[in-house]
């Protein structure tokens, strides 16, 4: 016998028998499967006997006996009657007999029986084609967001279709074979079905939602799906990277999205960043005036001197600031955290990326008008929050430390640059010591000061209740070819400072044009105008840190003068007589002698073009340009103290009696300062996108490649004129040539230093022996930053289970060195995900709805702040006495041709899950971030002329865990309770750092504890680590002692080494997150949102007055003078060391610098506190009018809301400190510092109307 093997190209004959065996095996398996399916159906039997029963009742009986659901497409079918008598009859026989002669047929699949009419004749089919229409629509969730991937099917109906519009279907399987012409909704939730019979029914299904059926029509508009009872919607269906919108399940990256409803209801701020607080795991918001240089961090700190903030992207365009974005215009926010998600943005994505999409109009939607308004109220600040002495304690402390022998009257009243501050309480005690008044008189006067407290007066005169008000009108709609969204907004912000105004006007318009199925265009125009005004800009508001006994008004109600804040009456009288200029200072009156005005105009234009080239291939072009014109003007009237004081400093007294003084500055008119800042940024992007799926979605492929260029330009100029007349718009002339000449003063001493001097000795010099006028008449600076980038990104999904992602990008910039090794550093990433929950071996796990495993690895970069580094030397203009009649230049930024990007390598492991019919869903991520080439100041050879330059100096590591969890605790018809919880753990460590101290231009390693303890960055520890001395109590003199590593107790300054310090922790929170509960009862909702930061530490604010310090404020200061309240509890007498830890106060004669080191107490371990806190960020109550009332009012929606914010606080410390507002890092000597909390205990009332 001969065997003939067919010869196929590249196919070996010996493989053919194996092929036949495989085919036989497949055939056997298919036959077995078919037989098993048939046997399963035949195994279903029916026993039922009933006369004149309707098909509807009989089909319910079939479902009860067999578990098979029955679906029919016409009410005419279910009303038909028949007589049935079956006993153990197979299901197929039952269906055949029931439908016999009815003109109907059926199919059985997936335990679902679908009844439909039999195939029509050719004539009937022809009529159907004539009646065919195109059906379009948009599928939304209950919140109005698009549902991507919803299944849209057509079901043919016999005769006239029943009134099905808007009904939901719950009595048949989600997927059945009786439908045809199925389609999936796109990224906008839209669908289009062609050749649909106008009598058909459109069936829409989506996991977790009730099936929706509606009569076919050309335009079905927006279709809102209803969630199944006991099911929780799977949110965040689509994610946007700024380059591309893709389904969440098709990305392996770590991506988070906040609850947009919570963000929308947070009406206490118009700042999007503050509204994000506690809503995204791994996103840390710091509201305090902190020492980290960043108010927002994503997954910890990844840079030292480079940019620490995440990259902000609005509608695909990177922006430096998002404060101009109106939260009411925001449609969606996506936070990209790992390399795969963020590396598409290349060298600026190491700190994460926050992508914001604004709202747009919807096609085929009637015009809709929305109005949203709220007003936020905040009371005056709590001045008692600062721990200071009372008036009585202050006077007592001043008495105790007063020493007229060490601090003689002659010393303290001597002018220093024309100033000599002697506070009222000191003047009383000096008058007594000088014999001007008696002890009894002094006691009586000091007692009167001790009895008065000015906090109430300060609160009433210098502060007001704050408010924030916003009104936003928006209009949206669209047809088949055009849609639009436009808004107009007004925001009025009034802070706690009286007479301050901050008004913001905004216009936003997005237009989408659909020229054809192949060509689409959008255009976004955004305009913002911010107008600010305030009174006297040079005056700081007093608070509890000012001298507590000083009144601001006299007994007759007039404002009190305080010339002593600058000099004694004796000096003042002398200067006034010589200059003929008043030097009286009245803080409240001075407010009226100046103003500050600002006007910022911001415009942004973004345009995008999409052109379909081939099937699945499209071109996308994006161009964005923004321009900012910011003008700030400050006017100091000639009556203002600052103008008068400066004039006297440049006045020469007459040499003969009766002559007039010589004024070298204009003697009339004010001082006018104008600052202009102009910024212009543009971005141009061109990319090709290939996005296609085939074999019913079994293969899904998305590829994109493109090029991007960006330029950021800023110009800043400032001018100062004196003698300014606001009515005539004129100013006085100053002869800078004369004043800039190097001269010899009357005393024969040559003038040294930089600036301007003049002939003759001034009434009082503002420097040591002469007056200096800085050359401030005009200054200007420009900065240009350029980026050019090439990038590619791809994603492939097989069978909706297995996904592979990858990206690559090359950035070049003028911020970095010219060396190729510095510029040519591409970043890339790769990731895979596996939808385990869709595997067949998981189908029997009924409680598991979703399980996805993800892992990614990649590189991202970070750049220095513009202006802080350059690839070449940057020269700046300088003015000096050594450059006569001209300006000189100096190198302001030394170039570094090898300066390179910071590179962050991130590994991420993630799990996405949903259980119990989606009642619980969430994600868990573990990450490891290694940052190399940290940018900072690195030491160089001192012969270069520099101690250090900006370079790459170390590496850093961040490890962490993030959890996001959403649970539907209760879901009933009228009541629901949902909980949102997110948690983040971050451990930061600087693994390598060239940490040196610089002394006299020479760098050397750190060795002493005094140098080490004040460093924010140290190798081997987390950034912003806090170290402390180990406090060992006070000795018999009240001096602080510390315990060294070997157990030795000492107080000798400089004796502690680095190893003697104690590591206390880090200033940055280790654990952070948020916890929200949302309750909904009919049309009333209540949400409670809590944020927390845990695991970090802070330095406590402590007393810093220990030696030879007079309790007086600084020159002209209204925010100093009083001291920490613990000063009253200091060591005073032997034996007090057993009762207190606060060191004693000693005079300079005790040579305290050699005897002790007070930082052994101020920055010791007993003054480091746990900075953990939990805060109820906001509670919101909202009420929507019922639909019946809305119908009568002819409105679509009307909601009222009330919100209270920051009303409950728990702290781990017992010192009354709110860690959110503690500048907690401190330095070598001083501890932490409290700052006045803001936006606390606020109340908001708001409303939203839709027409």
mmCIF file of N, CA and C in Angstrom, residues 345-424:
data_model
loop_
_atom_site.group_PDB
_atom_site.id
_atom_site.type_symbol
_atom_site.label_atom_id
_atom_site.label_comp_id
_atom_site.label_asym_id
_atom_site.label_seq_id
_atom_site.Cartn_x
_atom_site.Cartn_y
_atom_site.Cartn_z
ATOM 1 N N UNK A 345 4.978 60.273 29.504
ATOM 2 C CA UNK A 345 5.318 61.689 29.651
ATOM 3 C C UNK A 345 6.801 61.903 29.892
ATOM 4 N N UNK A 346 7.569 60.829 29.950
ATOM 5 C CA UNK A 346 9.013 60.929 29.891
ATOM 6 C C UNK A 346 9.674 61.569 31.085
ATOM 7 N N UNK A 347 10.524 62.571 30.798
ATOM 8 C CA UNK A 347 11.436 63.113 31.790
ATOM 9 C C UNK A 347 10.781 64.038 32.792
ATOM 10 N N UNK A 348 9.471 64.140 32.788
ATOM 11 C CA UNK A 348 8.792 64.977 33.783
ATOM 12 C C UNK A 348 7.730 64.192 34.543
ATOM 13 N N UNK A 349 7.800 62.857 34.459
ATOM 14 C CA UNK A 349 6.723 62.043 35.012
ATOM 15 C C UNK A 349 7.117 61.277 36.262
ATOM 16 N N UNK A 350 8.335 61.459 36.769
ATOM 17 C CA UNK A 350 8.772 60.671 37.917
ATOM 18 C C UNK A 350 7.952 60.963 39.157
ATOM 19 N N UNK A 351 7.380 62.161 39.252
ATOM 20 C CA UNK A 351 6.569 62.525 40.415
ATOM 21 C C UNK A 351 5.095 62.225 40.220
ATOM 22 N N UNK A 352 4.771 61.473 39.175
ATOM 23 C CA UNK A 352 3.377 61.180 38.886
ATOM 24 C C UNK A 352 2.775 62.211 37.941
ATOM 25 N N UNK A 353 1.622 61.872 37.406
ATOM 26 C CA UNK A 353 0.936 62.750 36.455
ATOM 27 C C UNK A 353 -0.533 62.841 36.853
ATOM 28 N N UNK A 354 -1.058 64.043 36.898
ATOM 29 C CA UNK A 354 -2.481 64.269 37.157
ATOM 30 C C UNK A 354 -3.105 64.794 35.871
ATOM 31 N N UNK A 355 -3.975 63.987 35.295
ATOM 32 C CA UNK A 355 -4.594 64.310 34.008
ATOM 33 C C UNK A 355 -6.025 64.781 34.246
ATOM 34 N N UNK A 356 -6.339 65.948 33.730
ATOM 35 C CA UNK A 356 -7.662 66.548 33.910
ATOM 36 C C UNK A 356 -8.321 66.715 32.549
ATOM 37 N N UNK A 357 -9.546 66.240 32.452
ATOM 38 C CA UNK A 357 -10.354 66.457 31.254
ATOM 39 C C UNK A 357 -11.521 67.356 31.621
ATOM 40 N N UNK A 358 -11.731 68.386 30.838
ATOM 41 C CA UNK A 358 -12.866 69.269 31.088
ATOM 42 C C UNK A 358 -14.086 68.773 30.319
ATOM 43 N N UNK A 359 -15.215 69.312 30.659
ATOM 44 C CA UNK A 359 -16.482 68.850 30.095
ATOM 45 C C UNK A 359 -16.606 69.246 28.626
ATOM 46 N N UNK A 360 -17.398 68.464 27.926
ATOM 47 C CA UNK A 360 -17.710 68.782 26.536
ATOM 48 C C UNK A 360 -19.170 68.456 26.271
ATOM 49 N N UNK A 361 -19.699 69.042 25.217
ATOM 50 C CA UNK A 361 -21.078 68.789 24.849
ATOM 51 C C UNK A 361 -21.266 67.388 24.294
ATOM 52 N N UNK A 362 -22.495 66.941 24.292
ATOM 53 C CA UNK A 362 -22.821 65.601 23.819
ATOM 54 C C UNK A 362 -23.629 65.710 22.525
ATOM 55 N N UNK A 363 -23.273 64.878 21.595
ATOM 56 C CA UNK A 363 -24.003 64.864 20.328
ATOM 57 C C UNK A 363 -25.446 64.425 20.547
ATOM 58 N N UNK A 364 -26.308 64.971 19.714
ATOM 59 C CA UNK A 364 -27.730 64.607 19.729
ATOM 60 C C UNK A 364 -28.354 64.849 21.100
ATOM 61 N N UNK A 365 -27.932 65.917 21.761
ATOM 62 C CA UNK A 365 -28.504 66.270 23.067
ATOM 63 C C UNK A 365 -29.082 67.674 22.975
ATOM 64 N N UNK A 366 -30.275 67.824 23.503
ATOM 65 C CA UNK A 366 -30.880 69.150 23.485
ATOM 66 C C UNK A 366 -30.096 70.080 24.407
ATOM 67 N N UNK A 367 -30.256 71.357 24.188
ATOM 68 C CA UNK A 367 -29.508 72.347 24.953
ATOM 69 C C UNK A 367 -29.888 72.268 26.426
ATOM 70 N N UNK A 368 -28.864 72.237 27.253
ATOM 71 C CA UNK A 368 -29.067 72.111 28.696
ATOM 72 C C UNK A 368 -28.357 73.265 29.397
ATOM 73 N N UNK A 369 -29.049 73.884 30.331
ATOM 74 C CA UNK A 369 -28.489 74.975 31.114
ATOM 75 C C UNK A 369 -28.295 74.513 32.550
ATOM 76 N N UNK A 370 -27.079 74.694 33.059
ATOM 77 C CA UNK A 370 -26.766 74.366 34.448
ATOM 78 C C UNK A 370 -26.305 75.617 35.170
ATOM 79 N N UNK A 371 -26.726 75.724 36.416
ATOM 80 C CA UNK A 371 -26.287 76.828 37.269
ATOM 81 C C UNK A 371 -25.884 76.246 38.605
ATOM 82 N N UNK A 372 -24.672 76.531 39.021
ATOM 83 C CA UNK A 372 -24.181 76.057 40.311
ATOM 84 C C UNK A 372 -23.659 77.251 41.100
ATOM 85 N N UNK A 373 -24.041 77.314 42.353
ATOM 86 C CA UNK A 373 -23.622 78.429 43.197
ATOM 87 C C UNK A 373 -23.391 77.929 44.611
ATOM 88 N N UNK A 374 -22.417 78.539 45.283
ATOM 89 C CA UNK A 374 -22.209 78.249 46.705
ATOM 90 C C UNK A 374 -21.558 79.451 47.362
ATOM 91 N N UNK A 375 -21.720 79.529 48.651
ATOM 92 C CA UNK A 375 -21.021 80.523 49.454
ATOM 93 C C UNK A 375 -20.485 79.823 50.688
ATOM 94 N N UNK A 376 -19.215 80.074 50.958
ATOM 95 C CA UNK A 376 -18.505 79.442 52.069
ATOM 96 C C UNK A 376 -18.172 80.505 53.112
ATOM 97 N N UNK A 377 -18.474 80.189 54.365
ATOM 98 C CA UNK A 377 -18.223 81.126 55.465
ATOM 99 C C UNK A 377 -17.143 80.562 56.389
ATOM 100 N N UNK A 378 -16.267 81.450 56.818
ATOM 101 C CA UNK A 378 -15.240 81.071 57.778
ATOM 102 C C UNK A 378 -15.075 82.195 58.792
ATOM 103 N N UNK A 379 -15.034 81.845 60.059
ATOM 104 C CA UNK A 379 -14.893 82.846 61.103
ATOM 105 C C UNK A 379 -13.488 83.409 61.196
ATOM 106 N N UNK A 380 -13.292 84.299 62.108
ATOM 107 C CA UNK A 380 -11.970 84.881 62.333
ATOM 108 C C UNK A 380 -11.036 83.835 62.932
ATOM 109 N N UNK A 381 -9.746 83.960 62.692
ATOM 110 C CA UNK A 381 -8.811 82.954 63.210
ATOM 111 C C UNK A 381 -8.771 82.943 64.727
ATOM 112 N N UNK A 382 -8.398 81.802 65.262
ATOM 113 C CA UNK A 382 -8.276 81.633 66.706
ATOM 114 C C UNK A 382 -6.891 82.099 67.129
ATOM 115 N N UNK A 383 -6.801 83.339 67.606
ATOM 116 C CA UNK A 383 -5.502 83.903 67.994
ATOM 117 C C UNK A 383 -4.931 83.231 69.232
ATOM 118 N N UNK A 384 -5.775 82.561 69.994
ATOM 119 C CA UNK A 384 -5.293 81.871 71.184
ATOM 120 C C UNK A 384 -4.583 80.562 70.840
ATOM 121 N N UNK A 385 -4.551 80.207 69.555
ATOM 122 C CA UNK A 385 -3.897 78.961 69.156
ATOM 123 C C UNK A 385 -2.394 79.017 69.410
ATOM 124 N N UNK A 386 -1.810 80.226 69.302
ATOM 125 C CA UNK A 386 -0.373 80.368 69.511
ATOM 126 C C UNK A 386 -0.069 80.398 71.010
ATOM 127 N N UNK A 387 0.851 79.553 71.491
ATOM 128 C CA UNK A 387 1.141 79.475 72.936
ATOM 129 C C UNK A 387 2.102 80.587 73.368
ATOM 130 N N UNK A 388 1.571 81.671 73.883
ATOM 131 C CA UNK A 388 2.391 82.805 74.296
ATOM 132 C C UNK A 388 2.009 83.220 75.711
ATOM 133 N N UNK A 389 2.817 84.112 76.261
ATOM 134 C CA UNK A 389 2.569 84.616 77.609
ATOM 135 C C UNK A 389 1.385 85.568 77.628
ATOM 136 N N UNK A 390 0.662 85.556 78.738
ATOM 137 C CA UNK A 390 -0.361 86.573 78.946
ATOM 138 C C UNK A 390 0.326 87.889 79.311
ATOM 139 N N UNK A 391 -0.434 88.960 79.332
ATOM 140 C CA UNK A 391 0.157 90.268 79.676
ATOM 141 C C UNK A 391 0.799 90.234 81.058
ATOM 142 N N UNK A 392 0.102 89.618 82.004
ATOM 143 C CA UNK A 392 0.653 89.555 83.356
ATOM 144 C C UNK A 392 1.937 88.729 83.394
ATOM 145 N N UNK A 393 1.937 87.571 82.725
ATOM 146 C CA UNK A 393 3.144 86.747 82.687
ATOM 147 C C UNK A 393 4.273 87.467 81.969
ATOM 148 N N UNK A 394 3.943 88.198 80.916
ATOM 149 C CA UNK A 394 4.969 88.890 80.161
ATOM 150 C C UNK A 394 5.637 89.975 81.021
ATOM 151 N N UNK A 395 4.847 90.774 81.692
ATOM 152 C CA UNK A 395 5.421 91.830 82.541
ATOM 153 C C UNK A 395 6.266 91.221 83.658
ATOM 154 N N UNK A 396 5.783 90.125 84.226
ATOM 155 C CA UNK A 396 6.552 89.464 85.265
ATOM 156 C C UNK A 396 7.887 88.961 84.724
ATOM 157 N N UNK A 397 7.864 88.330 83.523
ATOM 158 C CA UNK A 397 9.103 87.836 82.917
ATOM 159 C C UNK A 397 10.044 88.993 82.607
ATOM 160 N N UNK A 398 9.498 90.104 82.113
ATOM 161 C CA UNK A 398 10.332 91.258 81.789
ATOM 162 C C UNK A 398 11.002 91.821 83.048
ATOM 163 N N UNK A 399 10.291 91.836 84.143
ATOM 164 C CA UNK A 399 10.873 92.292 85.411
ATOM 165 C C UNK A 399 12.024 91.385 85.822
ATOM 166 N N UNK A 400 11.817 90.087 85.647
ATOM 167 C CA UNK A 400 12.801 89.119 86.131
ATOM 168 C C UNK A 400 14.105 89.183 85.338
ATOM 169 N N UNK A 401 14.047 89.485 84.072
ATOM 170 C CA UNK A 401 15.279 89.469 83.280
ATOM 171 C C UNK A 401 15.847 90.867 83.057
ATOM 172 N N UNK A 402 15.176 91.911 83.519
ATOM 173 C CA UNK A 402 15.650 93.276 83.303
ATOM 174 C C UNK A 402 16.956 93.494 84.058
ATOM 175 N N UNK A 403 17.974 93.955 83.322
ATOM 176 C CA UNK A 403 19.288 94.204 83.913
ATOM 177 C C UNK A 403 19.875 95.453 83.283
ATOM 178 N N UNK A 404 19.682 96.637 83.903
ATOM 179 C CA UNK A 404 20.166 97.891 83.315
ATOM 180 C C UNK A 404 21.681 98.028 83.392
ATOM 181 N N UNK A 405 22.332 97.090 84.088
ATOM 182 C CA UNK A 405 23.799 97.163 84.158
ATOM 183 C C UNK A 405 24.417 96.569 82.901
ATOM 184 N N UNK A 406 23.887 95.390 82.502
ATOM 185 C CA UNK A 406 24.406 94.760 81.278
ATOM 186 C C UNK A 406 23.856 95.478 80.045
ATOM 187 N N UNK A 407 22.560 95.687 80.027
ATOM 188 C CA UNK A 407 21.922 96.409 78.921
ATOM 189 C C UNK A 407 21.691 97.848 79.381
ATOM 190 N N UNK A 408 22.708 98.651 79.283
ATOM 191 C CA UNK A 408 22.616 100.028 79.785
ATOM 192 C C UNK A 408 21.731 100.863 78.864
ATOM 193 N N UNK A 409 21.226 101.960 79.443
ATOM 194 C CA UNK A 409 20.396 102.870 78.662
ATOM 195 C C UNK A 409 21.169 103.449 77.489
ATOM 196 N N UNK A 410 22.393 103.762 77.717
ATOM 197 C CA UNK A 410 23.210 104.335 76.644
ATOM 198 C C UNK A 410 23.339 103.349 75.476
ATOM 199 N N UNK A 411 23.398 102.043 75.818
ATOM 200 C CA UNK A 411 23.550 101.031 74.759
ATOM 201 C C UNK A 411 22.257 100.834 73.990
ATOM 202 N N UNK A 412 21.169 100.665 74.692
ATOM 203 C CA UNK A 412 19.911 100.329 74.011
ATOM 204 C C UNK A 412 19.314 101.538 73.303
ATOM 205 N N UNK A 413 19.651 102.766 73.736
ATOM 206 C CA UNK A 413 19.070 103.947 73.085
ATOM 207 C C UNK A 413 19.949 104.480 71.968
ATOM 208 N N UNK A 414 21.114 103.845 71.750
ATOM 209 C CA UNK A 414 21.999 104.291 70.687
ATOM 210 C C UNK A 414 21.439 103.866 69.341
ATOM 211 N N UNK A 415 21.496 104.772 68.373
ATOM 212 C CA UNK A 415 20.913 104.479 67.063
ATOM 213 C C UNK A 415 21.742 103.449 66.320
ATOM 214 N N UNK A 416 21.055 102.524 65.718
ATOM 215 C CA UNK A 416 21.673 101.538 64.835
ATOM 216 C C UNK A 416 20.948 101.616 63.497
ATOM 217 N N UNK A 417 21.626 102.194 62.494
ATOM 218 C CA UNK A 417 20.994 102.482 61.208
ATOM 219 C C UNK A 417 19.747 103.325 61.399
ATOM 220 N N UNK A 418 19.812 104.218 62.367
ATOM 221 C CA UNK A 418 18.717 105.140 62.606
ATOM 222 C C UNK A 418 17.625 104.597 63.496
ATOM 223 N N UNK A 419 17.778 103.372 63.991
ATOM 224 C CA UNK A 419 16.727 102.753 64.792
ATOM 225 C C UNK A 419 17.226 102.430 66.188
ATOM 226 N N UNK A 420 16.303 102.503 67.129
ATOM 227 C CA UNK A 420 16.586 102.107 68.515
ATOM 228 C C UNK A 420 15.246 101.824 69.174
ATOM 229 N N UNK A 421 14.895 100.548 69.268
ATOM 230 C CA UNK A 421 13.578 100.151 69.760
ATOM 231 C C UNK A 421 13.642 99.928 71.266
ATOM 232 N N UNK A 422 12.808 100.674 71.963
ATOM 233 C CA UNK A 422 12.626 100.460 73.404
ATOM 234 C C UNK A 422 11.128 100.378 73.648
ATOM 235 N N UNK A 423 10.680 99.211 74.078
ATOM 236 C CA UNK A 423 9.255 98.975 74.262
ATOM 237 C C UNK A 423 8.738 99.738 75.478
ATOM 238 N N UNK A 424 7.426 99.991 75.549
ATOM 239 C CA UNK A 424 6.867 100.764 76.669
ATOM 240 C C UNK A 424 7.203 100.184 78.042
#
